[in-house]
PDB file of C-alpha atoms in Angstrom:
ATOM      1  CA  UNK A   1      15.741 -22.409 -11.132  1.00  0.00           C
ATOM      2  CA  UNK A   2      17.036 -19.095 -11.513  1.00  0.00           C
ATOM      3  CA  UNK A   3      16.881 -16.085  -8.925  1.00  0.00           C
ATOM      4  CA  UNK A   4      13.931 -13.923  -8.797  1.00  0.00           C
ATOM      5  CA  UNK A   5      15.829 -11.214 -10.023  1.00  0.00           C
ATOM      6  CA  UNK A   6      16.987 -13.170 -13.547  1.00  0.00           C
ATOM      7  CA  UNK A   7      13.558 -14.382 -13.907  1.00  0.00           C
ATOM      8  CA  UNK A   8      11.712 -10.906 -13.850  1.00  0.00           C
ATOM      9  CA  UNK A   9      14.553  -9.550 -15.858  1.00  0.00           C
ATOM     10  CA  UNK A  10      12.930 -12.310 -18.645  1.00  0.00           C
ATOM     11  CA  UNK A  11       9.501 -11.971 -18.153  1.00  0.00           C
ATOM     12  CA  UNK A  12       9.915  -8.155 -18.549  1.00  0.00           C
ATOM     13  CA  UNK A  13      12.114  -8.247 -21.728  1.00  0.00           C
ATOM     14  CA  UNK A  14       9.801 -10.499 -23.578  1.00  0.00           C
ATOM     15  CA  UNK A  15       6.566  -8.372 -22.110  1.00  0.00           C
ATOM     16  CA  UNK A  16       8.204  -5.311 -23.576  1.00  0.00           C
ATOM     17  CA  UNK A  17      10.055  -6.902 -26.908  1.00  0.00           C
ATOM     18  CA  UNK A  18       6.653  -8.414 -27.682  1.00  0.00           C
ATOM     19  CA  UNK A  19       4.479  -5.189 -27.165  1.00  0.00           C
ATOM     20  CA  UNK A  20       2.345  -6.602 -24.742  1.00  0.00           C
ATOM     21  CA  UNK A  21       3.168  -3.593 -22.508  1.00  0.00           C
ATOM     22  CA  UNK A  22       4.490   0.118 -22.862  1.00  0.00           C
ATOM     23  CA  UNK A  23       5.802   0.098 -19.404  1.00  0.00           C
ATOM     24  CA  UNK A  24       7.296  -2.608 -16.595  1.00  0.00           C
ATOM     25  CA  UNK A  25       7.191  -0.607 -13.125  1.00  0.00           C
ATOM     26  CA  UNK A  26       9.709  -2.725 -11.193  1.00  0.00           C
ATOM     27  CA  UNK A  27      12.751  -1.787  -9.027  1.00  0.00           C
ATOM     28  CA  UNK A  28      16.267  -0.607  -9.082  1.00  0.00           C
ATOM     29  CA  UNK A  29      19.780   0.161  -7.182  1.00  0.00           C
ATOM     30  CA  UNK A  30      18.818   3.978  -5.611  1.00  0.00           C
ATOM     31  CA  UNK A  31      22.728   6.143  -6.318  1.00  0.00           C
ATOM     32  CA  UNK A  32      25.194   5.869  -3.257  1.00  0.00           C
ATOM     33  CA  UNK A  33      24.185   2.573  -1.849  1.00  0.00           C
ATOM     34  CA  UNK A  34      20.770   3.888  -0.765  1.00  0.00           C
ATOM     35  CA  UNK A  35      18.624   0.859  -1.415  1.00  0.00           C
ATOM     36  CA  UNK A  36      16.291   0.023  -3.950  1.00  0.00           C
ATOM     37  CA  UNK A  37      14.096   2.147  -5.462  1.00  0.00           C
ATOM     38  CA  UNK A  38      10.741   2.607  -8.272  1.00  0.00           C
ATOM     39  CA  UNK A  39      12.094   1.546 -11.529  1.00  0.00           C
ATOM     40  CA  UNK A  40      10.389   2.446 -14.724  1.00  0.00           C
ATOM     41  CA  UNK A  41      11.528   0.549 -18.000  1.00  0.00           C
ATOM     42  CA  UNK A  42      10.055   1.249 -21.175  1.00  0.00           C
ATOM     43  CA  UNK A  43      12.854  -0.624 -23.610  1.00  0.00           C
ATOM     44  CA  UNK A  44      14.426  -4.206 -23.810  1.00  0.00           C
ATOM     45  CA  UNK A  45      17.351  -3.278 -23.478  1.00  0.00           C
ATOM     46  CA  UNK A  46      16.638  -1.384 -20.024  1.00  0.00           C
ATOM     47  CA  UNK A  47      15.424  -4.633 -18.144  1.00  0.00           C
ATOM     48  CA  UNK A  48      19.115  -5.190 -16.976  1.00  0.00           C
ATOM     49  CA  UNK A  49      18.350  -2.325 -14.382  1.00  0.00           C
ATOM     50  CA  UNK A  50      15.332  -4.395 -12.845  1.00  0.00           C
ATOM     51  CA  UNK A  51      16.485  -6.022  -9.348  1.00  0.00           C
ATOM     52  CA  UNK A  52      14.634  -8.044  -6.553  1.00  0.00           C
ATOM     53  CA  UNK A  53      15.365  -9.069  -2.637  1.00  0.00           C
ATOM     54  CA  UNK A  54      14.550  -8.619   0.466  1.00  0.00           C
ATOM     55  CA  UNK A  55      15.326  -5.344   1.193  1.00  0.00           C
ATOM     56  CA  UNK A  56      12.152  -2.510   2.193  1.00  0.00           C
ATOM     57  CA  UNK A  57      11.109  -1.368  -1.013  1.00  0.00           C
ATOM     58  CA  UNK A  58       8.199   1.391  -1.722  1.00  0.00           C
ATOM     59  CA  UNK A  59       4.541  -0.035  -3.129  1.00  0.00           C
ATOM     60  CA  UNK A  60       4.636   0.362  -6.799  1.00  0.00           C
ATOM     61  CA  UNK A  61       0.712   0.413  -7.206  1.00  0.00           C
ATOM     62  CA  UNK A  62       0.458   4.670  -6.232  1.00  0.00           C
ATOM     63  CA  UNK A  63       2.857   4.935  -9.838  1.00  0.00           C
ATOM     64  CA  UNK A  64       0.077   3.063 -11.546  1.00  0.00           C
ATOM     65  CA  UNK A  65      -2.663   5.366 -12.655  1.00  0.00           C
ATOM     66  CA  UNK A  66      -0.325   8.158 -13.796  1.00  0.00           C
ATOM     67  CA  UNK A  67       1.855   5.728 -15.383  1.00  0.00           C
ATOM     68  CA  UNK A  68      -0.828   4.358 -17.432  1.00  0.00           C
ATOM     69  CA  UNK A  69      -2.277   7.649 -18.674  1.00  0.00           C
ATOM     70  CA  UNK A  70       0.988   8.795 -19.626  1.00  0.00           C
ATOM     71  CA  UNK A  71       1.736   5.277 -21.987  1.00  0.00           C
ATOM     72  CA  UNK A  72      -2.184   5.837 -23.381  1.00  0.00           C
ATOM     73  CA  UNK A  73      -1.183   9.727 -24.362  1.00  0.00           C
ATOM     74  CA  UNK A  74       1.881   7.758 -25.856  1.00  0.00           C
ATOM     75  CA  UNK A  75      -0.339   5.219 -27.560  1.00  0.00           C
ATOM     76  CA  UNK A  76      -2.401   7.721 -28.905  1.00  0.00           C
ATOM     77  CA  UNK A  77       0.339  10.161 -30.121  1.00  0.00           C
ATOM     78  CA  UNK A  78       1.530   7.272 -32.263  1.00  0.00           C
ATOM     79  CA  UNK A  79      -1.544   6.198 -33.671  1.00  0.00           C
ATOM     80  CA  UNK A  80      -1.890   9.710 -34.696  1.00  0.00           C
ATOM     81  CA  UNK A  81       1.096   9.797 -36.156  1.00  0.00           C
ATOM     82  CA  UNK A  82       0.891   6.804 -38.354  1.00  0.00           C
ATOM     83  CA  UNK A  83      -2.740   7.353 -39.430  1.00  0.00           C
ATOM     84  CA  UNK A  84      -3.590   3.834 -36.974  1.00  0.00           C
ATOM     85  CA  UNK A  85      -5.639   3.200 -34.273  1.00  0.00           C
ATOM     86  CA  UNK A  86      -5.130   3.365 -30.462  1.00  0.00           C
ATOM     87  CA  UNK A  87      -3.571  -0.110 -28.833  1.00  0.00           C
ATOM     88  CA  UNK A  88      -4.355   0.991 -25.599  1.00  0.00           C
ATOM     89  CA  UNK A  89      -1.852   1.368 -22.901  1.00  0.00           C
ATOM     90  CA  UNK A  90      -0.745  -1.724 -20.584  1.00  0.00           C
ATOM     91  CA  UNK A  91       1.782  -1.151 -17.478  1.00  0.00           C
ATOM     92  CA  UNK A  92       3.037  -4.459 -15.934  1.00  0.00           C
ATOM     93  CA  UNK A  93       3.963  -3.980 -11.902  1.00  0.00           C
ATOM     94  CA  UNK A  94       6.062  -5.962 -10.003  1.00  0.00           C
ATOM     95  CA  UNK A  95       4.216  -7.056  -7.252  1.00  0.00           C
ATOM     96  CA  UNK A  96       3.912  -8.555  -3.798  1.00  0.00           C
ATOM     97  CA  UNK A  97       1.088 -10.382  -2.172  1.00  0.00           C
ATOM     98  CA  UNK A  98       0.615  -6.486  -0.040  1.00  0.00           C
ATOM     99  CA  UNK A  99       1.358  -4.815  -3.619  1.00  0.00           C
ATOM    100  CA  UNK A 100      -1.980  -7.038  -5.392  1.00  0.00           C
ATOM    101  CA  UNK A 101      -4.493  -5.876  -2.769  1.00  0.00           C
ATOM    102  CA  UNK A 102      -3.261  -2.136  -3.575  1.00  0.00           C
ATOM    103  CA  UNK A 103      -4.053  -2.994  -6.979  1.00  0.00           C
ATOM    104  CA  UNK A 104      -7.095  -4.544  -6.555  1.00  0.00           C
ATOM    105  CA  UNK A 105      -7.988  -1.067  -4.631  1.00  0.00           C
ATOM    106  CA  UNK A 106      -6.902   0.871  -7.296  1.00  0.00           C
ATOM    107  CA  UNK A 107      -9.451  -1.065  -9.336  1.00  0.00           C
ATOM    108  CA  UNK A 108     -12.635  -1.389  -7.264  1.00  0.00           C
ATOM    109  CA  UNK A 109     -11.980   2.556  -6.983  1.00  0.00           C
ATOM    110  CA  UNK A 110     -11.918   2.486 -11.012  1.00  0.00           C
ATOM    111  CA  UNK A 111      -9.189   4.643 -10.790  1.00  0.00           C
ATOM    112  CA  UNK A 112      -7.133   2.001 -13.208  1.00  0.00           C
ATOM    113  CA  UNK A 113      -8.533  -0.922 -15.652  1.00  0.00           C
ATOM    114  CA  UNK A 114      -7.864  -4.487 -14.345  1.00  0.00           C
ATOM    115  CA  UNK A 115      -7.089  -5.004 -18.422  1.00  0.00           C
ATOM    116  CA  UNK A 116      -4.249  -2.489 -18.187  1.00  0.00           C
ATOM    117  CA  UNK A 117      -2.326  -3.947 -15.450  1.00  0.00           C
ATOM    118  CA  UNK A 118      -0.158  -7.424 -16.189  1.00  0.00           C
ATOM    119  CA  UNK A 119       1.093  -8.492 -12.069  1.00  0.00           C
ATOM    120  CA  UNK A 120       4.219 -10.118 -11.863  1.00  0.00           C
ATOM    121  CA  UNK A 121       3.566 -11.745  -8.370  1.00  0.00           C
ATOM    122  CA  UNK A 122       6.476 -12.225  -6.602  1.00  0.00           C
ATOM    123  CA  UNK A 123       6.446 -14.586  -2.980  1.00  0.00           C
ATOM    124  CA  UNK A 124       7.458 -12.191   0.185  1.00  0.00           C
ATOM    125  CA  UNK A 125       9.065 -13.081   3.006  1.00  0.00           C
ATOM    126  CA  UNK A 126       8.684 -10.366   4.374  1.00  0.00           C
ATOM    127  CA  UNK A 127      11.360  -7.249   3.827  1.00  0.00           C
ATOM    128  CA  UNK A 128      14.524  -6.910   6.004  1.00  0.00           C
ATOM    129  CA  UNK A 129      15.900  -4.262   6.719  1.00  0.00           C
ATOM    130  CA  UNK A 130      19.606  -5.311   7.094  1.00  0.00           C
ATOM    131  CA  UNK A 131      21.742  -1.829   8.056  1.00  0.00           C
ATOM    132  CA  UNK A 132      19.119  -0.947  10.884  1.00  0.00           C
ATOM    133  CA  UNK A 133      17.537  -3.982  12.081  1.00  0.00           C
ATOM    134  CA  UNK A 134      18.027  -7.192  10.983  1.00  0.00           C
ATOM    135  CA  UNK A 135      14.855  -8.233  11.404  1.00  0.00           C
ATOM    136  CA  UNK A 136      11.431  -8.314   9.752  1.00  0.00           C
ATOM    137  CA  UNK A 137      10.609  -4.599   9.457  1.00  0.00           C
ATOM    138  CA  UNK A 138       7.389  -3.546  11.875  1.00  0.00           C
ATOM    139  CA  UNK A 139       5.028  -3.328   8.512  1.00  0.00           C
ATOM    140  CA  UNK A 140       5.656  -7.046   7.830  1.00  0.00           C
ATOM    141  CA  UNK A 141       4.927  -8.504  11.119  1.00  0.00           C
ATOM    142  CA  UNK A 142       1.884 -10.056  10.989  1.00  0.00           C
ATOM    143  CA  UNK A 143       1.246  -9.823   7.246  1.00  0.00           C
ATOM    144  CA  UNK A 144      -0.557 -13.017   6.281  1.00  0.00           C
ATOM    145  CA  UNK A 145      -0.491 -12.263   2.280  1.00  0.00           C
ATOM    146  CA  UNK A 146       3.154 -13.682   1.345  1.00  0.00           C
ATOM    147  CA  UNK A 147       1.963 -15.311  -1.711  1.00  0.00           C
ATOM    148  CA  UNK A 148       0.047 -13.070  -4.433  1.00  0.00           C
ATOM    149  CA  UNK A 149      -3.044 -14.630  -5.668  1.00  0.00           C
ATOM    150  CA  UNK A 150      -4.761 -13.737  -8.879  1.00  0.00           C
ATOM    151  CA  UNK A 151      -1.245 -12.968 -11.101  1.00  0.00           C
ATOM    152  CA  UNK A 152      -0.536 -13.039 -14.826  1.00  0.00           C
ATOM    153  CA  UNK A 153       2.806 -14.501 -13.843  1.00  0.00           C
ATOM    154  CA  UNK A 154       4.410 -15.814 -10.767  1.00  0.00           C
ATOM    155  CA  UNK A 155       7.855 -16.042  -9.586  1.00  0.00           C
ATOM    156  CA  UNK A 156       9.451 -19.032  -8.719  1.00  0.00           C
ATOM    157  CA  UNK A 157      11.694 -18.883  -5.568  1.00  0.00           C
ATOM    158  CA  UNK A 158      13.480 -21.581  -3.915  1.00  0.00           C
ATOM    159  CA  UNK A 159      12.570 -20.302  -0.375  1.00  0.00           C
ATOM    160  CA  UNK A 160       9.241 -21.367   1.177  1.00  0.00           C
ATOM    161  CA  UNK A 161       7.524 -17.911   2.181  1.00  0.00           C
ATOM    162  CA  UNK A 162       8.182 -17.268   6.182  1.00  0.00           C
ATOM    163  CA  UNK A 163       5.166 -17.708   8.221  1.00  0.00           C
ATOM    164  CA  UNK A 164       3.358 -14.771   9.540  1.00  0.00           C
ATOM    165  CA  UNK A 165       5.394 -13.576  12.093  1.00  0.00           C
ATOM    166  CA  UNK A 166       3.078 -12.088  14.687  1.00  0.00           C
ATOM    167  CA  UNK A 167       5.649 -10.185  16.419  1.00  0.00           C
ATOM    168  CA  UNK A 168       5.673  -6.941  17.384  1.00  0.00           C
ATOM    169  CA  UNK A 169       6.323  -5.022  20.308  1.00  0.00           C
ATOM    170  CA  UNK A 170       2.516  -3.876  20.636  1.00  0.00           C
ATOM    171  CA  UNK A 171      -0.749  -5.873  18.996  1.00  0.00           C
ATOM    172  CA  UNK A 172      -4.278  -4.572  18.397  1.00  0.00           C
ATOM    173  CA  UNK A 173      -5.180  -7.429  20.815  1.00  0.00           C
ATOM    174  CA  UNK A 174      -2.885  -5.077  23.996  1.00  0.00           C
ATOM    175  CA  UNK A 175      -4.693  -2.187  22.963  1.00  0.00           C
ATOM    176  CA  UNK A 176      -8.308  -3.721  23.583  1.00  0.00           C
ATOM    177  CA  UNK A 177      -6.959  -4.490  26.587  1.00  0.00           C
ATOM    178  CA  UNK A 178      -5.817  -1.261  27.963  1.00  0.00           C
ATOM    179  CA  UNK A 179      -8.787   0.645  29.311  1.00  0.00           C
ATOM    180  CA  UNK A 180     -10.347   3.989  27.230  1.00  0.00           C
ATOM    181  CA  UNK A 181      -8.126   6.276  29.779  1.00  0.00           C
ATOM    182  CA  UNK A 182      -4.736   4.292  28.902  1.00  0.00           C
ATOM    183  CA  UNK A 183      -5.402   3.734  25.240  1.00  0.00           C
ATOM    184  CA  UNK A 184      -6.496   7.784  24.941  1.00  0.00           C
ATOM    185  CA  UNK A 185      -3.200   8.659  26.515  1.00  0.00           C
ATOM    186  CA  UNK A 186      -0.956   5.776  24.348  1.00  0.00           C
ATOM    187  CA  UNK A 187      -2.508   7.760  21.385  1.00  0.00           C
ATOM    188  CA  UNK A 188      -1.559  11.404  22.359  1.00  0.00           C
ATOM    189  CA  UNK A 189       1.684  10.186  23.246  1.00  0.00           C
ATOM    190  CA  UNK A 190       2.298   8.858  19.447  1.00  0.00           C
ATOM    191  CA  UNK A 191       0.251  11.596  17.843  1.00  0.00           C
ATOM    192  CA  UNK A 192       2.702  14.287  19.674  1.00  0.00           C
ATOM    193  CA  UNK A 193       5.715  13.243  17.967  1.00  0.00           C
ATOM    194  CA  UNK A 194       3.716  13.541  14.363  1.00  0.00           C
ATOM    195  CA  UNK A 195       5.208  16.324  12.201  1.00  0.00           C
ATOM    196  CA  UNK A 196       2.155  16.358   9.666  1.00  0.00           C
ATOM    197  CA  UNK A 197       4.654  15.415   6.621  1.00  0.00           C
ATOM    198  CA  UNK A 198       1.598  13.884   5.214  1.00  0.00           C
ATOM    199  CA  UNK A 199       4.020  10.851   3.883  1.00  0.00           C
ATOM    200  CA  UNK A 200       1.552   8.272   5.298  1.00  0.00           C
ATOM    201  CA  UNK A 201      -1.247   9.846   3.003  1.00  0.00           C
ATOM    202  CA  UNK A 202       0.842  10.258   0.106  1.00  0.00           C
ATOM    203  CA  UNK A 203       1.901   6.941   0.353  1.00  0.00           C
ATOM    204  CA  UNK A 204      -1.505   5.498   0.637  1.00  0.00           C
ATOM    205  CA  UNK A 205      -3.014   3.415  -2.479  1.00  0.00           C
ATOM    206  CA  UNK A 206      -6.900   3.582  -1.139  1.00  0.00           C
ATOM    207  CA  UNK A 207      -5.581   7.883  -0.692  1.00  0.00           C
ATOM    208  CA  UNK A 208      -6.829   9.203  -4.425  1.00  0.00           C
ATOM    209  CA  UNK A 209      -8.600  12.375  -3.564  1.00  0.00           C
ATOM    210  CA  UNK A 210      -7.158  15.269  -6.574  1.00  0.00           C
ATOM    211  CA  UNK A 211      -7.677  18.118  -3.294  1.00  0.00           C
ATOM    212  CA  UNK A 212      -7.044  16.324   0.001  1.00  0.00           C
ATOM    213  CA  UNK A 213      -9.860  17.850   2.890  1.00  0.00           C
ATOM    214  CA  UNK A 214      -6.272  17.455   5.242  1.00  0.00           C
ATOM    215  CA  UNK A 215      -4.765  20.045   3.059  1.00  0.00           C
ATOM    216  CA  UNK A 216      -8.007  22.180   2.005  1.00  0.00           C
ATOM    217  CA  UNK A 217      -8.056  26.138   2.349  1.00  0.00           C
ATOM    218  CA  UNK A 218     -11.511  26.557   1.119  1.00  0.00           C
ATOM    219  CA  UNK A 219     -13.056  25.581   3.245  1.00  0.00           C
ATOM    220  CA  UNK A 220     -10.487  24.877   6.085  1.00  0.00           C
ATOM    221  CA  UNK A 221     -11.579  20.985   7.446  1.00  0.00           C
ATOM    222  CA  UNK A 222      -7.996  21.186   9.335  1.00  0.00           C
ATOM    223  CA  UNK A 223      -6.476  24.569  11.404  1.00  0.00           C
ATOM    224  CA  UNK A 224      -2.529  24.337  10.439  1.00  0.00           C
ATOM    225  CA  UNK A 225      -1.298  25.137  13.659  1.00  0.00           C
ATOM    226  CA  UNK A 226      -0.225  21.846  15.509  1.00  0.00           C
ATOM    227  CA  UNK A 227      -1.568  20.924  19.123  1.00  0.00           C
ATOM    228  CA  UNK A 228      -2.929  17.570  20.447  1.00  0.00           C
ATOM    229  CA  UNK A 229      -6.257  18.366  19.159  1.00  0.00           C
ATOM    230  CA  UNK A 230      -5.477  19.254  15.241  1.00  0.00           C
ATOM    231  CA  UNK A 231      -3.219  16.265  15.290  1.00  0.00           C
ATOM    232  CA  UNK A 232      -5.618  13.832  16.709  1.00  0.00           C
ATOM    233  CA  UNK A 233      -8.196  14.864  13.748  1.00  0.00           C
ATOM    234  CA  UNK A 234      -5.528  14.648  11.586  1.00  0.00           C
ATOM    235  CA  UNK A 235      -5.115  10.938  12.139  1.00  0.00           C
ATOM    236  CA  UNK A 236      -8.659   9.915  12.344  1.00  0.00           C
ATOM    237  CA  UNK A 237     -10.029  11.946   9.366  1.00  0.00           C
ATOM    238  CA  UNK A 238      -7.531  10.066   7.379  1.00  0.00           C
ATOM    239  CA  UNK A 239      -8.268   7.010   9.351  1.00  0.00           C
ATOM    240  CA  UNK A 240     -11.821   7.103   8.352  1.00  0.00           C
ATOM    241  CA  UNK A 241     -11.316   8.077   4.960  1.00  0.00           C
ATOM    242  CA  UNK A 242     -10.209   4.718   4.539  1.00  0.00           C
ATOM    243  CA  UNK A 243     -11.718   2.741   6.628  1.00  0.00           C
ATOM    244  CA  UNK A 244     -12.926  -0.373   4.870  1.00  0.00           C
ATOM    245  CA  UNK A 245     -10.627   0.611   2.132  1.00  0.00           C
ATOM    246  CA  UNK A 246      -6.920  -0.249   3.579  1.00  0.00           C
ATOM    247  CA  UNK A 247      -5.358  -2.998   2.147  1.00  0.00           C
ATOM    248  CA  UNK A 248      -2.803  -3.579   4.879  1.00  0.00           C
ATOM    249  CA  UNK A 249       0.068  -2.905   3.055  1.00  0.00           C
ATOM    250  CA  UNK A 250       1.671  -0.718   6.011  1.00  0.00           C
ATOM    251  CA  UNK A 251       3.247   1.702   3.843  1.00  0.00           C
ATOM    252  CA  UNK A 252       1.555   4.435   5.958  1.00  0.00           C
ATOM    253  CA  UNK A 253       3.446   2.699   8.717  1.00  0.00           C
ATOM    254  CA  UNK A 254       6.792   1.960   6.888  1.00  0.00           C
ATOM    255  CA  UNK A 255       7.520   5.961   5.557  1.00  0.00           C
ATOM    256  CA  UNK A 256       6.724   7.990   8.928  1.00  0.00           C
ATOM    257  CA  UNK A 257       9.710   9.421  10.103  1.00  0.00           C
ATOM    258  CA  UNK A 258       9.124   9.280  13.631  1.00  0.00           C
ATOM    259  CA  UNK A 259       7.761   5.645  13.907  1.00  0.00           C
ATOM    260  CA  UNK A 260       4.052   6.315  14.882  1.00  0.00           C
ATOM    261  CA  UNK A 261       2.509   2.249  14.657  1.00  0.00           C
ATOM    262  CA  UNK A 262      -0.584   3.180  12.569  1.00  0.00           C
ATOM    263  CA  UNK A 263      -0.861  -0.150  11.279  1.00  0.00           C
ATOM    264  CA  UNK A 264      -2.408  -0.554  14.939  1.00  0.00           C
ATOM    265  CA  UNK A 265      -4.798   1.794  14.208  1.00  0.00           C
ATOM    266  CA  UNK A 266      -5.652   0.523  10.580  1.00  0.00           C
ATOM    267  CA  UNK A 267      -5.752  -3.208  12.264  1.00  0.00           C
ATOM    268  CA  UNK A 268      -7.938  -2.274  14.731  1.00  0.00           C
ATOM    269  CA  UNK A 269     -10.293  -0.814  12.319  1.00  0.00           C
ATOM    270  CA  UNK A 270     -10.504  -4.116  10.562  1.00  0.00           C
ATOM    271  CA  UNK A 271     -10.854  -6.347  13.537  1.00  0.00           C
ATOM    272  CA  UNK A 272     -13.424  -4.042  14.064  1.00  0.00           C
ATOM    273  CA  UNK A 273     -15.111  -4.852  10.657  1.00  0.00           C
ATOM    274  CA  UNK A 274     -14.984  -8.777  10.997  1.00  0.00           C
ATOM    275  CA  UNK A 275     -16.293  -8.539  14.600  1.00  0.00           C
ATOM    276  CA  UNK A 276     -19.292  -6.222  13.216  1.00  0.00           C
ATOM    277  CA  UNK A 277     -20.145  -7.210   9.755  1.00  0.00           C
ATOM    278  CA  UNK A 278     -18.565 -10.538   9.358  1.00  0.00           C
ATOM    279  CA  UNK A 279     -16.036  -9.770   6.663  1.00  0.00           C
ATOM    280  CA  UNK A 280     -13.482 -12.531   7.227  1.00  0.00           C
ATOM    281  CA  UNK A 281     -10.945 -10.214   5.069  1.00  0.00           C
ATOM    282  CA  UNK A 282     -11.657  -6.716   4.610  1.00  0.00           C
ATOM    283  CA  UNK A 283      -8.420  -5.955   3.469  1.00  0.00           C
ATOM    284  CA  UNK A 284      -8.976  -7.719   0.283  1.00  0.00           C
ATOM    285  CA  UNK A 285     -11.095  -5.871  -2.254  1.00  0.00           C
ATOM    286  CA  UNK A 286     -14.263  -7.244  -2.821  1.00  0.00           C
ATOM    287  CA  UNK A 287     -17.375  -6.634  -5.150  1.00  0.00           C
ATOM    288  CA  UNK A 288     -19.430  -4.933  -2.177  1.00  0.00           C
ATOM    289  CA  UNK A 289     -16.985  -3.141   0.485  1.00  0.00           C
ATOM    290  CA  UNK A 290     -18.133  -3.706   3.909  1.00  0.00           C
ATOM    291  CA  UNK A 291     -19.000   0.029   4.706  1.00  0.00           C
ATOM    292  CA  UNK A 292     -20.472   0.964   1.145  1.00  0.00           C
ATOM    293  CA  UNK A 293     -23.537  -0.801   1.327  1.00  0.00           C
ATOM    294  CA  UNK A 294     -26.538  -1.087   4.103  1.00  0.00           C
ATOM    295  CA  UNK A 295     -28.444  -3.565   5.396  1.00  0.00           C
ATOM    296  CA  UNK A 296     -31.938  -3.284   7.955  1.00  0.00           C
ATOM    297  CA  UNK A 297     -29.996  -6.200  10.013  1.00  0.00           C
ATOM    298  CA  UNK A 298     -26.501  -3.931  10.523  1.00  0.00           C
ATOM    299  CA  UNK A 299     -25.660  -3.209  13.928  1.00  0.00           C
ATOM    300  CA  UNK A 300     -26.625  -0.131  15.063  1.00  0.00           C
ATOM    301  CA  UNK A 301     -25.392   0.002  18.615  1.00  0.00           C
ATOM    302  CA  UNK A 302     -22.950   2.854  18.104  1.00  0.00           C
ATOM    303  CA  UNK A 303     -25.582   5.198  16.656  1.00  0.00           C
TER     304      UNK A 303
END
């Protein structure tokens, strides 16, 4: 068996010798030893680039809806060009069991076709982030979606994908058990050190908005200056702008600079959902999100 790496190198060669896609969205060395980063090979011969391990790498789903418009303007250029018809435009993502459910978002927000995307699933142990901490990063502690489900092709690996590691210095299950006083003050502790970079939203797959509110001058949803109170509403609005939406991929987690844990947040939110509405997983995209449709028998004990 061959290393991930060889064997996605393959797959994306033939994908893109063959004609099957215009685009394989994968990863590559960043200049100066920085890590990996996006990757975007449009030839054969460029698939030598494409590398895989364990190291943190940024969700490749956000690239997807630009990245397919620009290969259908391509498509369509050509077709006008040689008198023929539009192929349509196909983008194949390398992807982890976290990176599917963005994709899946992206699609039950129809912001991409299901038909345009080819996933090359990949098996996760979970990303390591060796210079720092040797250790599972915080974003991967507790994931339980190591093996992507639903793929046009899968990766073999010789590893057996870790079990979900639970770890982590604080759980959603410490923070229903600190009382409203303690968990109000844990909050404005973390929300002080925010510097409203606005990675975590940027970052976000289930964040499409063209005008984000957070960011709106006309009307102004959000006062600029920064206090306790502004920064609070910052992290709610964009809490429950996705709420029901979030995928748990803990990039909103992974790319804050100062370390805030708002996977605790997002995880609470969902707990919150199964306890409620009986959604075993409402990270996973479904045909009928949990908070876009009602029902006489919903609870109502919060109204």
């Amino acid at each position: 068996m061959t290393d991930a790496t060889s064997q996605i190198r393959e797959i994306a060669r033939n994908l893109l010798s063959e004609g099957r896609v215009q685009t394989v969205l994968g990863y590559e060395e960043a200049p100066l030893g920085l890590g990996l980063r996006p990757a975007f090979v449009r030839e054969p011969s460029g698939t030598g680039r494409l590398v895989f391990d364990a190291r943190p790498t940024l969700g490749l789903a956000r690239y997807l809806p630009g990245e397919i418009a620009s290969a259908l303007a391509r498509a369509e250029d050509g077709a006008a060009g040689s008198g023929g018809t539009t192929r349509g435009a196909t983008v194949a993502v390398v992807a982890k069991g976290c990176d599917v459910r963005a994709v899946l978002r992206l699609v039950a927000d129809r912001r991409i076709r299901r038909e345009n995307v080819i996933l090359i699933g990949v098996p996760c142990s979970g990303s390591i982030d060796e210079e720092r901490f040797p250790r599972l990063i915080a974003k991967c502690s507790g994931c339980d979606a190591r093996l992507p489900e639903g793929c046009d092709f899968t990766i073999e690996t010789m590893a057996e994908p870790r079990p979900a590691d639970r770890h982590r210095p604080l759980k959603v299950e410490d923070l229903e058990g600190m009382t409203a006083d303690e968990r109000y003050t844990f909050w404005q502790r973390q929300f002080a050190r925010c510097i409203r970079c606005f990675a975590c939203r940027s970052v976000c797959p289930a964040c499409g908005c063209r005008e984000c509110a957070l960011e709106s001058r006309s009307p102004v949803w959000l006062e600029r200056d920064v206090n306790p109170s502004t920064q609070s509403m910052f992290h709610f609005m964009r809490l429950m702008h996705t709420a029901g939406r979030c995928v748990d991929c803990g990039e909103c987690e992974r790319v804050c600079p100062v370390g805030i844990p708002l996977t605790l947040l997002t995880r609470k939110l969902m707990s919150d959902i199964r306890t409620l509405f009986g959604v075993e997983h409402p990270e996973t995209p479904g045909d009928s999100e949990p908070l876009a449709r009602f029902g006489l028998s919903d609870p109502e004990e919060f109204i």
